[in-house]
Short mmCIF file of C-alpha atoms in Angstrom, two decimals:
data_model
loop_
_atom_site.label_atom_id
_atom_site.label_comp_id
_atom_site.label_asym_id
_atom_site.label_seq_id
_atom_site.Cartn_x
_atom_site.Cartn_y
_atom_site.Cartn_z
CA LEU A 1 37.02 -91.78 155.95
CA GLN A 2 34.24 -90.40 153.74
CA ARG A 3 35.77 -86.94 153.95
CA GLU A 4 39.17 -88.29 152.83
CA SER A 5 37.52 -90.11 149.95
CA ALA A 6 35.71 -87.01 148.77
CA SER A 7 38.85 -84.91 149.14
CA GLY A 8 40.89 -87.46 147.18
CA GLU A 9 38.37 -87.39 144.37
CA LEU A 10 38.39 -83.61 144.35
CA HIS A 11 42.18 -83.45 144.12
CA HIS A 12 42.15 -86.00 141.32
CA ALA A 13 39.48 -84.02 139.46
CA LEU A 14 41.50 -80.85 140.00
CA GLY A 15 44.55 -82.58 138.58
CA GLU A 16 42.64 -83.56 135.45
CA ILE A 17 41.49 -79.98 134.93
CA LEU A 18 45.01 -78.59 135.43
CA GLN A 19 46.46 -81.20 133.10
CA ALA A 20 43.93 -80.27 130.42
CA GLN A 21 45.00 -76.65 130.88
CA GLN A 22 48.64 -77.59 130.20
CA ARG A 23 49.70 -76.99 133.80
CA PRO A 24 51.51 -80.28 134.51
CA ASP A 25 53.40 -79.23 137.64
CA GLU A 26 50.24 -78.13 139.41
CA ALA A 27 48.38 -81.18 138.14
CA LEU A 28 51.09 -83.43 139.55
CA GLN A 29 50.79 -81.78 142.96
CA ALA A 30 47.05 -82.39 142.93
CA TYR A 31 47.46 -86.03 141.91
CA ARG A 32 50.09 -86.63 144.58
CA ARG A 33 47.79 -85.14 147.19
CA ALA A 34 45.02 -87.47 146.03
CA VAL A 35 47.41 -90.41 146.52
CA GLU A 36 48.29 -89.22 150.02
CA LEU A 37 44.61 -89.08 150.95
CA GLU A 38 43.62 -92.36 149.30
CA PRO A 39 46.71 -94.49 148.61
CA GLU A 40 44.53 -97.51 147.81
CA ARG A 41 43.05 -95.88 144.67
CA PRO A 42 45.02 -97.14 141.61
CA ALA A 43 43.67 -94.41 139.33
CA TYR A 44 45.41 -91.72 141.35
CA ARG A 45 48.75 -93.51 141.15
CA ARG A 46 48.30 -94.05 137.42
CA ALA A 47 47.77 -90.32 136.99
CA VAL A 48 51.05 -89.60 138.78
CA ALA A 49 52.87 -92.19 136.65
CA GLN A 50 51.56 -90.76 133.39
CA LEU A 51 52.84 -87.29 134.23
CA VAL A 52 56.30 -88.28 135.42
CA ALA A 53 57.00 -91.15 132.99
CA GLU A 54 59.18 -89.19 130.57
CA GLU A 55 61.33 -87.42 133.15
CA ASN A 56 61.36 -89.96 135.98
CA ALA A 57 60.81 -93.52 134.82
CA ASP A 58 61.73 -94.93 138.23
CA GLU A 59 59.04 -92.94 140.00
CA ALA A 60 56.50 -93.86 137.31
CA ALA A 61 57.33 -97.55 137.68
CA ALA A 62 57.11 -97.37 141.47
CA SER A 63 53.73 -95.62 141.25
CA LEU A 64 52.34 -98.23 138.85
CA LYS A 65 53.65 -101.12 140.91
CA ALA A 66 52.01 -99.62 143.98
CA ALA A 67 48.77 -99.35 142.02
CA LEU A 68 49.01 -103.03 141.12
CA GLU A 69 49.72 -103.97 144.70
CA ALA A 70 46.50 -102.21 145.67
CA GLU A 71 44.57 -103.75 142.76
CA PRO A 72 46.38 -106.62 140.98
CA ARG A 73 43.66 -106.83 138.31
CA ASP A 74 44.01 -103.20 137.23
CA ALA A 75 44.40 -103.67 133.47
CA ALA A 76 45.20 -100.01 132.83
CA ALA A 77 48.10 -99.96 135.30
CA THR A 78 49.34 -103.27 133.88
CA TYR A 79 49.29 -101.84 130.36
CA GLU A 80 50.97 -98.58 131.38
CA LEU A 81 53.74 -100.45 133.17
CA GLY A 82 54.19 -102.47 129.99
CA MET A 83 54.45 -99.27 127.96
CA LEU A 84 57.06 -97.98 130.38
CA HIS A 85 59.13 -101.15 129.90
CA ALA A 86 58.70 -100.92 126.12
CA ARG A 87 59.97 -97.31 126.06
CA GLN A 88 63.00 -98.50 128.03
CA GLY A 89 63.64 -101.23 125.45
CA ASP A 90 62.64 -104.15 127.66
CA ASP A 91 60.16 -105.81 125.30
CA ALA A 92 60.37 -109.15 127.10
CA ALA A 93 58.95 -107.61 130.28
CA ALA A 94 56.53 -105.48 128.28
CA ARG A 95 55.17 -108.55 126.49
CA ARG A 96 54.18 -110.27 129.72
CA LEU A 97 52.37 -107.18 130.94
CA PHE A 98 50.56 -106.60 127.65
CA GLU A 99 49.44 -110.22 127.60
CA ARG A 100 48.04 -109.86 131.10
CA ALA A 101 46.28 -106.57 130.30
CA ALA A 102 44.68 -108.12 127.21
CA LYS A 103 43.46 -111.06 129.28
CA LEU A 104 42.09 -108.82 132.02
CA GLN A 105 40.20 -106.60 129.57
CA PRO A 106 40.01 -108.38 126.21
CA GLU A 107 37.60 -105.77 124.82
CA VAL A 108 40.23 -102.98 124.81
CA ALA A 109 41.80 -102.64 121.38
CA GLY A 110 44.84 -100.74 122.65
CA TYR A 111 46.03 -103.64 124.76
CA HIS A 112 45.99 -105.99 121.76
CA ARG A 113 47.71 -103.33 119.64
CA ALA A 114 50.51 -102.96 122.17
CA LEU A 115 50.90 -106.73 122.45
CA GLY A 116 50.97 -107.20 118.67
CA ALA A 117 53.55 -104.46 118.14
CA CYS A 118 55.68 -105.85 120.96
CA LEU A 119 55.56 -109.39 119.55
CA ALA A 120 56.46 -108.00 116.11
CA ARG A 121 59.52 -106.25 117.54
CA LEU A 122 60.54 -109.47 119.24
CA GLY A 123 59.96 -111.46 116.05
CA LEU A 124 57.58 -113.82 117.84
CA SER A 125 54.45 -115.53 116.64
CA GLY A 126 51.09 -114.13 117.63
CA ALA A 127 51.76 -110.59 116.47
CA HIS A 128 49.44 -110.86 113.47
CA GLU A 129 46.61 -112.33 115.53
CA ALA A 130 46.89 -109.67 118.23
CA LEU A 131 46.86 -106.85 115.69
CA GLU A 132 43.93 -108.36 113.81
CA ARG A 133 42.05 -108.51 117.09
CA ALA A 134 42.85 -104.84 117.74
CA VAL A 135 41.47 -103.90 114.31
CA GLU A 136 38.42 -106.09 114.86
CA LEU A 137 37.70 -104.19 118.07
CA ASP A 138 38.53 -100.80 116.52
CA PRO A 139 38.42 -100.80 112.69
CA SER A 140 39.89 -97.28 112.62
CA ASP A 141 43.03 -98.31 114.53
CA ALA A 142 45.54 -96.94 112.03
CA ASP A 143 48.58 -97.83 114.14
CA SER A 144 47.62 -101.51 114.18
CA LEU A 145 46.90 -101.40 110.45
CA ALA A 146 50.34 -99.91 109.76
CA VAL A 147 52.12 -102.62 111.74
CA LEU A 148 49.95 -105.27 110.08
CA GLY A 149 50.97 -103.88 106.71
CA ASP A 150 54.61 -104.14 107.67
CA LEU A 151 54.15 -107.76 108.78
CA HIS A 152 52.40 -108.63 105.51
CA GLU A 153 55.11 -106.92 103.50
CA ARG A 154 57.90 -108.77 105.28
CA ALA A 155 56.04 -112.06 104.78
CA GLY A 156 55.81 -111.47 101.03
CA ARG A 157 52.11 -110.58 100.92
CA PRO A 158 52.10 -107.24 99.05
CA LEU A 159 48.36 -107.16 98.34
CA GLU A 160 47.49 -107.59 102.02
CA ALA A 161 50.13 -105.00 102.91
CA LEU A 162 48.64 -102.59 100.38
CA GLN A 163 45.17 -102.97 101.85
CA ALA A 164 46.43 -102.39 105.39
CA TYR A 165 48.52 -99.33 104.48
CA ARG A 166 45.66 -97.81 102.45
CA ARG A 167 43.28 -98.20 105.37
CA ALA A 168 45.84 -96.58 107.66
CA THR A 169 46.02 -93.54 105.37
CA GLU A 170 42.21 -93.37 105.23
CA TYR A 171 41.87 -93.24 108.99
CA GLU A 172 44.93 -91.05 109.65
CA PRO A 173 45.55 -89.05 106.47
CA ASN A 174 47.71 -86.53 108.30
CA VAL A 175 50.31 -89.07 109.45
CA ALA A 176 53.27 -88.87 107.08
CA GLU A 177 54.67 -92.27 108.02
CA HIS A 178 51.60 -94.06 106.65
CA TRP A 179 52.12 -92.44 103.24
CA ARG A 180 55.84 -93.23 103.32
CA ARG A 181 55.17 -96.90 104.01
CA LEU A 182 52.64 -97.03 101.18
CA GLY A 183 55.05 -95.32 98.79
CA GLN A 184 57.85 -97.68 99.75
CA LEU A 185 55.59 -100.64 98.99
CA PHE A 186 54.78 -99.31 95.51
CA LEU A 187 58.48 -98.66 94.90
CA SER A 188 59.36 -102.22 95.90
CA GLN A 189 56.75 -103.44 93.40
CA GLY A 190 58.30 -101.40 90.60
CA ASP A 191 55.74 -98.59 90.42
CA ALA A 192 58.02 -95.57 90.71
CA ASP A 193 55.41 -93.07 89.53
CA ALA A 194 52.97 -94.01 92.30
CA ALA A 195 55.81 -94.04 94.81
CA VAL A 196 56.82 -90.48 93.88
CA THR A 197 53.25 -89.26 94.37
CA LEU A 198 52.97 -90.98 97.76
CA PHE A 199 56.38 -89.78 98.95
CA ALA A 200 55.38 -86.24 97.98
CA ARG A 201 52.26 -86.62 100.11
CA ALA A 202 54.39 -87.86 103.01
CA ILE A 203 56.57 -84.76 102.68
CA ARG A 204 53.50 -82.51 102.65
CA GLU A 205 52.33 -84.17 105.85
CA GLY A 206 55.62 -83.29 107.52
CA LEU A 207 57.97 -86.26 107.05
#
């Protein structure tokens, strides 16, 4: 049993190295071997799911569900299954999983970010609070700030939206979408000159 455990860890470590070297097929083989040796280890199944998610959503979902069967309180697997549902357009299912992940590990900003963005897409209450919590946990969370800015803008709070968008550009100055959002806000407020400058920056950043 100890030998299997050590071998599983080694295959998982090998998979991480191969993945870092941009060798996904070999990394997947190593991760799958780790699962064969230690099927009760959720981290190994999560690694498989992450690699196959884009090309084989069914296998990714099955791997994550198996991870949760082995460890129902695995917040990372819960979150990743939620992300899988969100990419497939099933925000109702994603919401439940994000809520559970955030309850299991309330100190992880990413779980609150995912929940807030999901609630915003669904048009449900609680989105603002979840995103604020994400920013509280990680003040440099530009993605949460951008969604917060959008929520403020739609609610008719341009000053709050401006602050959120500006902070997003400060933390991620190379993301064109942040500059576009900021420029659109200035344009909606009648400041065409500022909007032109900001749109030009968005174009320079690759929009």
